[in-house]
Coordinates of C-alpha atoms in Angstrom, one line a residue:
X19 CA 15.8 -10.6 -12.9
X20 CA 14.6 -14.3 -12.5
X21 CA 10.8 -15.0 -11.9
X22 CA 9.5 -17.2 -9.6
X23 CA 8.0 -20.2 -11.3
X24 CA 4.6 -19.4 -11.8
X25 CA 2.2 -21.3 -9.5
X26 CA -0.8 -19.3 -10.2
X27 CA -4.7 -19.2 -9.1
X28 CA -7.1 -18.4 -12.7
X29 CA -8.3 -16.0 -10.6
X30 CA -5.6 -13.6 -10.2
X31 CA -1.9 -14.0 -9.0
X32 CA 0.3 -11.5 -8.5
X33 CA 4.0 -11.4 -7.7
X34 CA 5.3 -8.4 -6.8
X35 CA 9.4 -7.6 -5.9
X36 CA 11.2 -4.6 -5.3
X37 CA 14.5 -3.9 -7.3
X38 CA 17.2 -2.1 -5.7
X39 CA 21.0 -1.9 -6.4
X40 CA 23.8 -0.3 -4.4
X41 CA 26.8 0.8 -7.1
X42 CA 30.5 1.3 -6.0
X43 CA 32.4 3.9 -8.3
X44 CA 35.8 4.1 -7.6
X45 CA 37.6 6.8 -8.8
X46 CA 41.1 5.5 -10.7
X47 CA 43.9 6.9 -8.9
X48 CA 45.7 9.2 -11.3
X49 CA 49.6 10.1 -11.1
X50 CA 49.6 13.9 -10.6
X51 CA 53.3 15.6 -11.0
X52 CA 54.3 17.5 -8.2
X53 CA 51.0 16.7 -6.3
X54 CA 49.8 19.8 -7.0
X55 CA 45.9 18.8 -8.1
X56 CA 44.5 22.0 -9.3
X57 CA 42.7 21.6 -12.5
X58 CA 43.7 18.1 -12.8
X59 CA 40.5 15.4 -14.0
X60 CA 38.9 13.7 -11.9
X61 CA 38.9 10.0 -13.3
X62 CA 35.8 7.4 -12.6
X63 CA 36.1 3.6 -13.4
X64 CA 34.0 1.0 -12.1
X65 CA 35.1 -1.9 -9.7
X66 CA 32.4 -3.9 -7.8
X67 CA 29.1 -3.6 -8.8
X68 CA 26.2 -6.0 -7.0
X69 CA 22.9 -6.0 -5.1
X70 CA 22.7 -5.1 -1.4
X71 CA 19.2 -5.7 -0.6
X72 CA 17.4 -4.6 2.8
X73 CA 17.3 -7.4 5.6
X74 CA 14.1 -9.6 5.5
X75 CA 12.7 -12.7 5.7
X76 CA 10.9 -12.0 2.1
X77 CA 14.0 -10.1 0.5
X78 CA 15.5 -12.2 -2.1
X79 CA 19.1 -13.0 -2.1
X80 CA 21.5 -11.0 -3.4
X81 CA 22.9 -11.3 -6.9
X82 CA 25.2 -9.7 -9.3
X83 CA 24.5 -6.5 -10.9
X84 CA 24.8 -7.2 -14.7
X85 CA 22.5 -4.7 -16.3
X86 CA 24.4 -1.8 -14.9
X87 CA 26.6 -0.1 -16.4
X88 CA 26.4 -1.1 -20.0
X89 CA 28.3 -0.4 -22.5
X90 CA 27.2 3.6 -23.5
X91 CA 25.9 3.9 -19.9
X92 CA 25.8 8.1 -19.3
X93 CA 26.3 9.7 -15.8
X94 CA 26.1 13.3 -14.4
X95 CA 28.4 13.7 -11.6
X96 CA 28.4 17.4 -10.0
X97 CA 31.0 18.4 -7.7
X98 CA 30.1 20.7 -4.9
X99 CA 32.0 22.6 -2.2
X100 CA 31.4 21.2 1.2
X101 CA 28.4 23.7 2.0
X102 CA 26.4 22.1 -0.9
X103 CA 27.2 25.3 -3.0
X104 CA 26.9 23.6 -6.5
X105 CA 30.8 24.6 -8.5
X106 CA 31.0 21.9 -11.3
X107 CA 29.0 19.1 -13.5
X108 CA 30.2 16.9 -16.3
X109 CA 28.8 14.1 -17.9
X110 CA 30.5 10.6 -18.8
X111 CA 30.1 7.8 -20.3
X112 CA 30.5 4.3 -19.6
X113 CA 32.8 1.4 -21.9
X114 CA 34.7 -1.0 -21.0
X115 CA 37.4 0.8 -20.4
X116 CA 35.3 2.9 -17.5
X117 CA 33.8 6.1 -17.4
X118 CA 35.4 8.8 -19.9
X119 CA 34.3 12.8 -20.1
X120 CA 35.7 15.3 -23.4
X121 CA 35.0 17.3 -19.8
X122 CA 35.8 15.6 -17.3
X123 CA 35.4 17.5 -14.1
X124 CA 38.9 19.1 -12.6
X125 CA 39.8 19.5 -9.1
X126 CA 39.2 23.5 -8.0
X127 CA 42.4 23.8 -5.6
X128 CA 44.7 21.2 -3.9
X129 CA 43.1 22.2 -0.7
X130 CA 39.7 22.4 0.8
X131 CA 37.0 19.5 1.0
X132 CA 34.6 18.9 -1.9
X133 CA 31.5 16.7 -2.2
X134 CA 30.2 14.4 -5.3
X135 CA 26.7 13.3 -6.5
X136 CA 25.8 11.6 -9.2
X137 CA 22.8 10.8 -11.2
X138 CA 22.8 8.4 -14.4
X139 CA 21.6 8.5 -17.1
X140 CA 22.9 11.7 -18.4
X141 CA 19.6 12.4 -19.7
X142 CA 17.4 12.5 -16.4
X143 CA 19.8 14.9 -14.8
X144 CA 18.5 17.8 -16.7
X145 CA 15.7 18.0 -14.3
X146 CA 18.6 18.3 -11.4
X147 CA 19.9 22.0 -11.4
X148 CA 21.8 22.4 -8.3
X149 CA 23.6 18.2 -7.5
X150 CA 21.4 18.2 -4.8
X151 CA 17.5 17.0 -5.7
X152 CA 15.7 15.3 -8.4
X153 CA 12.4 15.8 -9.1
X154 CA 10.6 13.2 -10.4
X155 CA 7.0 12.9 -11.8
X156 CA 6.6 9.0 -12.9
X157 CA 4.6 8.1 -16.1
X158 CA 0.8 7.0 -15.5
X159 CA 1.0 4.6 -18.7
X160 CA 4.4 2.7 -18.3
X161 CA 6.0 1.4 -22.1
X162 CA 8.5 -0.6 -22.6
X163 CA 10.7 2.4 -23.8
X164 CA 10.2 4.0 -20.1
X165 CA 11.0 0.4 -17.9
X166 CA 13.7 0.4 -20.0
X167 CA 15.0 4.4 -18.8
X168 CA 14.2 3.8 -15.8
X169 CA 16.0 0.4 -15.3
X170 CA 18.9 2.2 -15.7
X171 CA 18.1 5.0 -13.2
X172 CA 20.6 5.5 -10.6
X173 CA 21.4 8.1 -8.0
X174 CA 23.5 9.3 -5.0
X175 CA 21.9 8.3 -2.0
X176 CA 24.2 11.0 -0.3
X177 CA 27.0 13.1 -1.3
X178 CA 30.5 11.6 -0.8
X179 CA 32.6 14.0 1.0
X180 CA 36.7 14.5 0.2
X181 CA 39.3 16.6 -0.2
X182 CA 41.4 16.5 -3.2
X183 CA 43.4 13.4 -3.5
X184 CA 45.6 10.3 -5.6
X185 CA 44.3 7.4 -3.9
X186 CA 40.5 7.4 -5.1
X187 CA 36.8 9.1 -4.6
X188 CA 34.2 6.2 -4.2
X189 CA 30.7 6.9 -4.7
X190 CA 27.8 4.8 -3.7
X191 CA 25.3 4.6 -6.4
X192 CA 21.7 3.6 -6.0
X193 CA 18.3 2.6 -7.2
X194 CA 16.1 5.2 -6.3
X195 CA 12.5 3.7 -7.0
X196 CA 10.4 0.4 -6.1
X197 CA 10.0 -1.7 -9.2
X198 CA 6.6 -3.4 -9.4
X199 CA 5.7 -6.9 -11.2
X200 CA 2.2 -8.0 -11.5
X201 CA 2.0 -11.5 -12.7
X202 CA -1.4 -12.7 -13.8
X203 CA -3.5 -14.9 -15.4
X204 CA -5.8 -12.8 -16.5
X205 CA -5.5 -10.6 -20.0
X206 CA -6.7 -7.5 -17.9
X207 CA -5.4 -4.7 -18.3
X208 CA -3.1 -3.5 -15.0
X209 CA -3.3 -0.6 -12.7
X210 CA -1.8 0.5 -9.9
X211 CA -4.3 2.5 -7.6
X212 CA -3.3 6.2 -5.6
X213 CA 0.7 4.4 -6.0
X214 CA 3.5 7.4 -5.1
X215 CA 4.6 9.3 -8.7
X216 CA 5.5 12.4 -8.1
X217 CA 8.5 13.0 -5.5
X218 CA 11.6 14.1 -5.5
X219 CA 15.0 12.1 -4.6
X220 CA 17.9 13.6 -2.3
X221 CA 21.3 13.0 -3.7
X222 CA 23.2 15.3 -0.8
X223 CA 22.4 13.3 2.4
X224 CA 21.2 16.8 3.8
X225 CA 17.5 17.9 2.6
X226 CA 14.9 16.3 3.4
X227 CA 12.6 14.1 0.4
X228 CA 9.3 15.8 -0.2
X229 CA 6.4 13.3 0.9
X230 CA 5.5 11.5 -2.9
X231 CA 2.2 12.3 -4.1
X232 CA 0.1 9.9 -5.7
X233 CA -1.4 9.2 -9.3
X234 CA -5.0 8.6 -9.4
X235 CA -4.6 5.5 -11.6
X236 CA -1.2 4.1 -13.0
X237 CA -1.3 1.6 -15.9
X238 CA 1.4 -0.7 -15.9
X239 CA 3.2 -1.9 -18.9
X240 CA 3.6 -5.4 -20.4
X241 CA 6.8 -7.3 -20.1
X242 CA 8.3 -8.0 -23.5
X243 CA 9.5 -11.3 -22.0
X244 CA 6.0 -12.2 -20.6
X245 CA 3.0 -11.1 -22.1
X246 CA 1.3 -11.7 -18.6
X247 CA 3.9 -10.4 -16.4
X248 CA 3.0 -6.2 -16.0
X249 CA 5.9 -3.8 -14.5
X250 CA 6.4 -0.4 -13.9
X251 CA 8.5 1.8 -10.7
X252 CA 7.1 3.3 -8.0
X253 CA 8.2 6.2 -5.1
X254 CA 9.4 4.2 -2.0
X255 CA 6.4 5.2 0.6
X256 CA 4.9 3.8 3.9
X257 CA 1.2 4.4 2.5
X258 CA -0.7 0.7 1.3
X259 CA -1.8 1.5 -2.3
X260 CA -3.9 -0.9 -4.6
X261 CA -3.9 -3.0 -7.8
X262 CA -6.4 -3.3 -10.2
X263 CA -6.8 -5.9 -13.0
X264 CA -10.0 -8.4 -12.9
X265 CA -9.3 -8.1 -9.0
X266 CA -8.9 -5.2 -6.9
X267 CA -6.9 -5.7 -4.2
X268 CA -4.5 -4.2 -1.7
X269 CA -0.9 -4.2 -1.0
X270 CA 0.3 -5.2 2.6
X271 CA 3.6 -3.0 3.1
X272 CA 6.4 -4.6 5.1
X273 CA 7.5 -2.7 8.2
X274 CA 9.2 0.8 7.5
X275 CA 6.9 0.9 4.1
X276 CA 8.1 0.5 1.0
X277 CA 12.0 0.1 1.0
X278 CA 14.7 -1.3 -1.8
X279 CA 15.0 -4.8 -1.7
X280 CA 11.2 -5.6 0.0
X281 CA 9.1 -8.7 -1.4
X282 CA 5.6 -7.6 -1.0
X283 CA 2.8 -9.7 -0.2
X284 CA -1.0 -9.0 -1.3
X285 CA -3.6 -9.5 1.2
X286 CA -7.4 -11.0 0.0
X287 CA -9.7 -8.6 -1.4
X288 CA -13.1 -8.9 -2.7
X289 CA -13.1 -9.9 -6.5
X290 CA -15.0 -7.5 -9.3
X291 CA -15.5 -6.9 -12.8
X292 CA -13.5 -3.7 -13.5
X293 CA -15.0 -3.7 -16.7
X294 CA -18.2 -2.9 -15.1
X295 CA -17.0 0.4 -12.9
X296 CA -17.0 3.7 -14.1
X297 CA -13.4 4.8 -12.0
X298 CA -13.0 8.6 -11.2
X299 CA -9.9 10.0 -10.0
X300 CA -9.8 12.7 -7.6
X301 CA -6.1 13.4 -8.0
X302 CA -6.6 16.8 -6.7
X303 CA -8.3 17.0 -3.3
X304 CA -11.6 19.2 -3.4
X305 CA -11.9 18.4 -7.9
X306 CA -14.3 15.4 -7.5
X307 CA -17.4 17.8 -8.3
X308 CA -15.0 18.9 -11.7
X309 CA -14.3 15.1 -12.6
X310 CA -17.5 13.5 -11.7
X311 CA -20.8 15.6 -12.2
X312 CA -24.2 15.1 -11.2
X313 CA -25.4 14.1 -14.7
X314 CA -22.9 10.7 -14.4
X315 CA -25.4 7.8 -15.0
X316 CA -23.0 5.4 -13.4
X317 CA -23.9 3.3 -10.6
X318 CA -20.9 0.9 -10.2
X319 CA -18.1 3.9 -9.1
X320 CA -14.8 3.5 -8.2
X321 CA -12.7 6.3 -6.9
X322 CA -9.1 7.0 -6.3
X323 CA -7.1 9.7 -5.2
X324 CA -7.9 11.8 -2.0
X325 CA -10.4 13.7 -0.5
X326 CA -11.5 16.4 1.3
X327 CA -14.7 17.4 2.9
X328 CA -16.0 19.0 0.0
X329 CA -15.6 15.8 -2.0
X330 CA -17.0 13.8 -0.1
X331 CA -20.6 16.2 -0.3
X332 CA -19.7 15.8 -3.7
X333 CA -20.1 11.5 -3.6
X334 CA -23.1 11.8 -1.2
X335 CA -25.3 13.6 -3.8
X336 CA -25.1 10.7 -6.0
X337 CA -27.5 8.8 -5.1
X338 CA -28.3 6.2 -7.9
X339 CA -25.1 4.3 -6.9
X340 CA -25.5 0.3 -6.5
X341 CA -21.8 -0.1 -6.0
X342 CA -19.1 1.7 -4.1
X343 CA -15.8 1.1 -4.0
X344 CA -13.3 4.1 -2.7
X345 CA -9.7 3.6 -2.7
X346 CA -8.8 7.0 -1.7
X347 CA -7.6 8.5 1.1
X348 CA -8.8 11.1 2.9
X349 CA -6.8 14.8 3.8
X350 CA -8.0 14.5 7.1
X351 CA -9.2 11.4 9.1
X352 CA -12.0 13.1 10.8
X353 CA -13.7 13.1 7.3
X354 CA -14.7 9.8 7.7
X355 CA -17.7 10.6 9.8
X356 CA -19.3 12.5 6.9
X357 CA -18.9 9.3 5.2
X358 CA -22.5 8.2 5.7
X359 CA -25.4 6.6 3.9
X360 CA -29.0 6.7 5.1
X361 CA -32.0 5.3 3.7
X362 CA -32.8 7.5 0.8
X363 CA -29.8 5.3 -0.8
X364 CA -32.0 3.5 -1.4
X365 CA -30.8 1.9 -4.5
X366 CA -27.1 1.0 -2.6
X367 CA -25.7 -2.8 -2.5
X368 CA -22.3 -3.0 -1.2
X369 CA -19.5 -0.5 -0.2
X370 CA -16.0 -1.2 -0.1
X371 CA -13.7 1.4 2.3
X372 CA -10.3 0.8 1.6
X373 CA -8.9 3.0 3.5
X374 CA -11.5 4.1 6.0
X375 CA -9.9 3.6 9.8
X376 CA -13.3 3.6 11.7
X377 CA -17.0 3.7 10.5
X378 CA -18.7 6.3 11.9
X379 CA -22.0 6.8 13.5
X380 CA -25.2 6.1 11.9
X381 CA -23.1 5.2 8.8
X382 CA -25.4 2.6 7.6
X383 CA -28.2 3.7 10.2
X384 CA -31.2 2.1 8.1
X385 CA -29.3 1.8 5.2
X386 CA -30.4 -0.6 2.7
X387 CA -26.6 -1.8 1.7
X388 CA -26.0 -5.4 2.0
X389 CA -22.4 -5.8 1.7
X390 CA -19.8 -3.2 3.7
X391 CA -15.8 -3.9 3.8
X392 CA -13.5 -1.3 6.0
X393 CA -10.4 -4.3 5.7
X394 CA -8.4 -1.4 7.6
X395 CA -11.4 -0.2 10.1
X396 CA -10.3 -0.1 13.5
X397 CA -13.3 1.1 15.2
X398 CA -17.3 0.8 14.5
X399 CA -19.3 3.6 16.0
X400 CA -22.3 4.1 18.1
X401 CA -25.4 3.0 16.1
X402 CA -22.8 2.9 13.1
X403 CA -25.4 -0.1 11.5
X404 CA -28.5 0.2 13.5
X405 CA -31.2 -1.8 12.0
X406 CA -29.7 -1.9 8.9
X407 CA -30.3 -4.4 6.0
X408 CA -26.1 -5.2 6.0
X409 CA -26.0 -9.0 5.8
X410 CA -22.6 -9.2 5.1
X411 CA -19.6 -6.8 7.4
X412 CA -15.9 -7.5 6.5
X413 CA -13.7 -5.8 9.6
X414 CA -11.0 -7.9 10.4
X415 CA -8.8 -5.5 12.1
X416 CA -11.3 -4.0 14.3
X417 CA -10.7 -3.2 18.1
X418 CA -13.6 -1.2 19.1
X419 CA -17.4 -1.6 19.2
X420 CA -19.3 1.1 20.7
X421 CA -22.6 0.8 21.7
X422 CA -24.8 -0.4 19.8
X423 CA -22.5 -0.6 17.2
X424 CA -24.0 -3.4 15.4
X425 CA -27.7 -3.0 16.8
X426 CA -30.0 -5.0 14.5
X427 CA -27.9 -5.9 11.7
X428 CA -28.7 -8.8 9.4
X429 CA -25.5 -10.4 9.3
X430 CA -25.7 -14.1 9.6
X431 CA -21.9 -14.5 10.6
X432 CA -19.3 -11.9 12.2
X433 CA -15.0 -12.2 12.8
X434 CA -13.9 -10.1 15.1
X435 CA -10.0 -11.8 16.0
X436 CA -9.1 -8.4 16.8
X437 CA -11.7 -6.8 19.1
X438 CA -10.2 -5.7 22.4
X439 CA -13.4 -3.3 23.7
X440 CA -17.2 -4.6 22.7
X441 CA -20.0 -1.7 23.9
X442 CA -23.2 -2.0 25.5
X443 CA -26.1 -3.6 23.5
X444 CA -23.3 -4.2 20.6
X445 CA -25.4 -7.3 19.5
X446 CA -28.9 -6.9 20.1
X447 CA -31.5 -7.8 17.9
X448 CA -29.4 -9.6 15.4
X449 CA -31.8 -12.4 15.4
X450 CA -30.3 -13.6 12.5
X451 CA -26.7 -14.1 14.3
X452 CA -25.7 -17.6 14.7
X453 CA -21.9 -17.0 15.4
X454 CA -19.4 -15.3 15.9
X455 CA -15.4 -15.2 16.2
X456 CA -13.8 -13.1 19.1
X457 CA -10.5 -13.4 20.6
X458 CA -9.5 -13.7 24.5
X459 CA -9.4 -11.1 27.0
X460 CA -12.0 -9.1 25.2
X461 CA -13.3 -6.0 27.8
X462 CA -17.3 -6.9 27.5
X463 CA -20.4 -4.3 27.9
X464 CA -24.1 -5.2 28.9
X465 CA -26.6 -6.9 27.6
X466 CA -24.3 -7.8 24.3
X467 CA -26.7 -10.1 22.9
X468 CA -29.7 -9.4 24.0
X469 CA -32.3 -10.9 21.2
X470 CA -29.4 -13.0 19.3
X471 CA -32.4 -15.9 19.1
X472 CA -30.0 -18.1 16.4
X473 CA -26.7 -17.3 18.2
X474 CA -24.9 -20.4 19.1
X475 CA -21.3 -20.8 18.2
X476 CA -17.7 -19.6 18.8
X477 CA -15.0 -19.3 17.2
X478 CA -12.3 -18.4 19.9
X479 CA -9.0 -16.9 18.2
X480 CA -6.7 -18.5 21.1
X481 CA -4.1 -21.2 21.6
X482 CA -6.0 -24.0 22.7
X483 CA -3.8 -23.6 25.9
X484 CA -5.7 -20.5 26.6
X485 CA -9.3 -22.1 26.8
X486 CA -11.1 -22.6 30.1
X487 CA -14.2 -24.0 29.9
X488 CA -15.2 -22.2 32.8
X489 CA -14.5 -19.3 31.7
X490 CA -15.6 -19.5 27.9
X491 CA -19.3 -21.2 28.3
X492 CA -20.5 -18.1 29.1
X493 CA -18.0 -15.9 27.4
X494 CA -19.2 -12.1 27.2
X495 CA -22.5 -13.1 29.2
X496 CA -23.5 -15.5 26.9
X497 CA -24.0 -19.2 27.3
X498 CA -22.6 -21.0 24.5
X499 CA -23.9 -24.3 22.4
X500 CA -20.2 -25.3 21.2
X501 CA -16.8 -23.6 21.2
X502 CA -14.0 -24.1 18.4
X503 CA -10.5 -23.0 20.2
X504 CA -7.4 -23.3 19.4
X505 CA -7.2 -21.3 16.3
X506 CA -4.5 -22.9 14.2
X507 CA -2.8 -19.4 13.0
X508 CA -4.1 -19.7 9.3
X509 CA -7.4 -20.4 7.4
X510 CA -10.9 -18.6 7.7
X511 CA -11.5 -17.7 11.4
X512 CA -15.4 -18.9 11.4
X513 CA -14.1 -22.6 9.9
X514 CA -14.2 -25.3 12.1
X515 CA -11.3 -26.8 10.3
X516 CA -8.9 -23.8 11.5
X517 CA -9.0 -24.3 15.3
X518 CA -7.5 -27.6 17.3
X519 CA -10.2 -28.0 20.1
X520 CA -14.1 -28.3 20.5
X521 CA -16.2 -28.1 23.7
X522 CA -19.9 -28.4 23.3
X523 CA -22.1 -27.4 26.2
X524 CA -23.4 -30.5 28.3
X525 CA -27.0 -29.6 28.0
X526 CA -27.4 -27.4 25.4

């Protein structure tokens, strides 16, 4: 595989591409006297072997296949009678002459309609006892020795259906898993975070996959070409999951998940010492109280995995936490409203929700957090940080305020492109406001800002087409000092440098 040159932040940089492969195997058509093919071998060479990625504007273009087969390449191929019902499996091997078998498999009558499936290599078809499903449970430390099986891992993506015949049985072989690559500057060691390992792969077109589970924590392995360049496979799945290294951050899927042949892209994340966090995986829901007890000293915590309701009565007893940081999801989404932390955390700084989808009420009622980012938060509810000490609130993909959402809040800044619904009394008493990013067409409550002393400024996420003066001086009930519009589609949405257009009031 070629890397992209390296163009790379001493930060943390990351690179990550999918590898897929579709396989032709073309069976060699073999002279049969008579025509009479009962119990004669069925032959395999390969013909055309090359990369077929997924459409997309991030895919990378397709290439030749070089790395498969090689020479000693092994291969399970099970025939099966058209109802699935499993009747023989051989194993061949690949050299240049194609694929050979001491037992090849032989054609059961001259009549009737078989299917094929195939898994290679030889090896990892043990765990395959019926041609039809492979179960798969991924390592959580990747070594070179595994990248190196597992590169050469290919499956049926659905049996090929035939009856007996001279001219040829084609198979379509495939790449069943998501190769990862973490390039990075740093000499950190890499993680994946809640990633899909354990699954199993349909080879007959008919069942159905079972949903991957996730590992708590994944470490990935060093490439032997590039000391920083970290790799390891992965479940294809439509759930984000994380990285960790000196960063943690979070993986933006394309659309229809994780699929062969995707580029993903990471999006920004806050930066922390991972040497510093104690990380606790709840791998099974409703263990946290088994893998984290209440004698833990730690107070930076990270946790992974997923929870139920008992886990997270579990986290809320612990108390001396400074720093919070859950990747996890949760078995239910209603969960999230137990997720809450009054005053008597009294000790908590900051709290990062991954994978939270709204924050719920009183959830930092009084609290005396400073710092709390939801990057995948839809919704904030009532009184979720009434008079709080939260100075800093990171919800970018927010719609919904309710009321009093943000009552008293200490935040000095706020982006909001999202919003589409603001509640009554959203703002008030944020004397320490002074501004604020909203989009256009935003459905306003009362008295939004009512005490906002230091508010002045907007940052209106338009086209500058879309601003009317008239309209936007007293966007939201609010009369405006200056207005920054015409957001320029990239760079920080409270940055005067992002947007195209500035109005200032007349008499301000």
């Amino acid at each position: 595989m070629t890397h992209t040159p390296r163009t790379l932040s001493l930060a943390a940089a990351l690179l990550l591409t999918l590898a897929a492969c579709n396989d032709d195997l073309t069976q060699t058509t073999a002279t049969t006297p008579g025509g009479d093919l009962a119990g004669q071998p069925v032959q395999f060479s390969t013909t055309a072997l090359s990369v077929t990625p997924a459409g997309s504007p991030q895919t990378r273009a397709a290439e030749p296949e070089t790395d498969f087969p090689t020479e000693g390449t092994t291969m399970t191929v099970y025939l099966l009678a058209d109802d699935g019902t499993p009747i023989q499996q051989a194993d061949y091997t690949y050299s240049t002459g194609g694929w050979t078998s001491t037992a090849p498999l032989r054609w059961p009558a001259s009549t009737g309609t078989y299917r094929f499936t195939a898994i290679s290599p030889a090896a990892m078809a043990d765990a395959c006892t019926d041609g039809t499903t492979l179960p798969l449970t991924l390592p959580t430390e990747w070594t070179a020795a595994d990248l190196a099986t597992y590169a050469q891992l290919r499956t049926t993506s659905e049996a090929t259906q035939t009856a007996p015949t001279t001219t040829g049985v084609t198979l379509s072989l495939h790449h069943p898993l998501a190769k990862i690559q973490v390039i990075s500057t740093s000499s950190a060691p890499v993680y994946l975070t809640d990633a899909p390992a354990t699954g199993t792969v349909t080879l007959d077109g008919k069942t159905t996959a079972n949903i991957p589970t996730t590992a708590g924590l994944v470490q990935l392995a060093t490439s032997t070409d590039d000391p920083l360049t970290y790799q390891g496979y992965v479940l294809p799945t439509t759930t984000a999951f994380g990285i960790l290294s000196d960063k943690l951050l979070t993986l933006t899927l394309p659309a229809g998940g994780l699929q062969a042949g995707t580029s993903l892209t990471t999006s920004d994340m806050p930066g922390i010492d991972i040497t510093e966090f104690t990380i606790i995986s709840c791998t099974t829901p409703g263990n946290l109280d088994d893998v984290w007890s209440v004698d833990n000293p730690a107070t930076k915590v990270l946790i992974t995995g997923t929870l139920n309701a008992d886990d997270i009565t579990t986290l809320k007893s612990h108390k001396e936490i400074t720093h919070l940081y859950i990747t996890a999801n949760v078995e239910d989404n209603t969960y999230w409203e137990k997720l809450t932390f009054p005053p008597d955390y009294n000790k908590l700084q900051e709290v990062y929700l991954a994978e939270a989808t709204y924050i719920a009420r009183y959830a930092f009622y009084h609290s005396n957090a400073t710092k709390v980012n939801a990057p995948k938060a839809t919704s904030i509810k009532e009184e979720a940080f009434l008079s709080s000490r939260v100075n800093s609130i990171n919800v970018p993909q927010v719609r919904t305020i309710e009321n009093y959402g943000l009552e008293g809040a200490k935040m000095e800044t706020i982006s909001l492109p999202m919003v589409e619904t603001i509640g009554n009394g959203a703002f008030i008493m944020c004397e320490r406001l002074t501004s604020i990013c909203l989009p256009t067409g935003v459905t306003f409550g009362n008295w939004l800002f009512t005490g906002c002393n230091s508010l002045t400024t907007l940052y209106l996420n338009c086209p500058e087409a879309e601003f009317n003066e008239a309209t936007h001086s007293n966007y939201g009930g609010f009369g405006w000092k200056e207005i920054y519009y015409g957001y320029r589609g990239t760079g920080d949405y409270l940055d005067p440098a992002s947007y195209t257009g500035h109005w200032t009031a007349t008499n301000p």
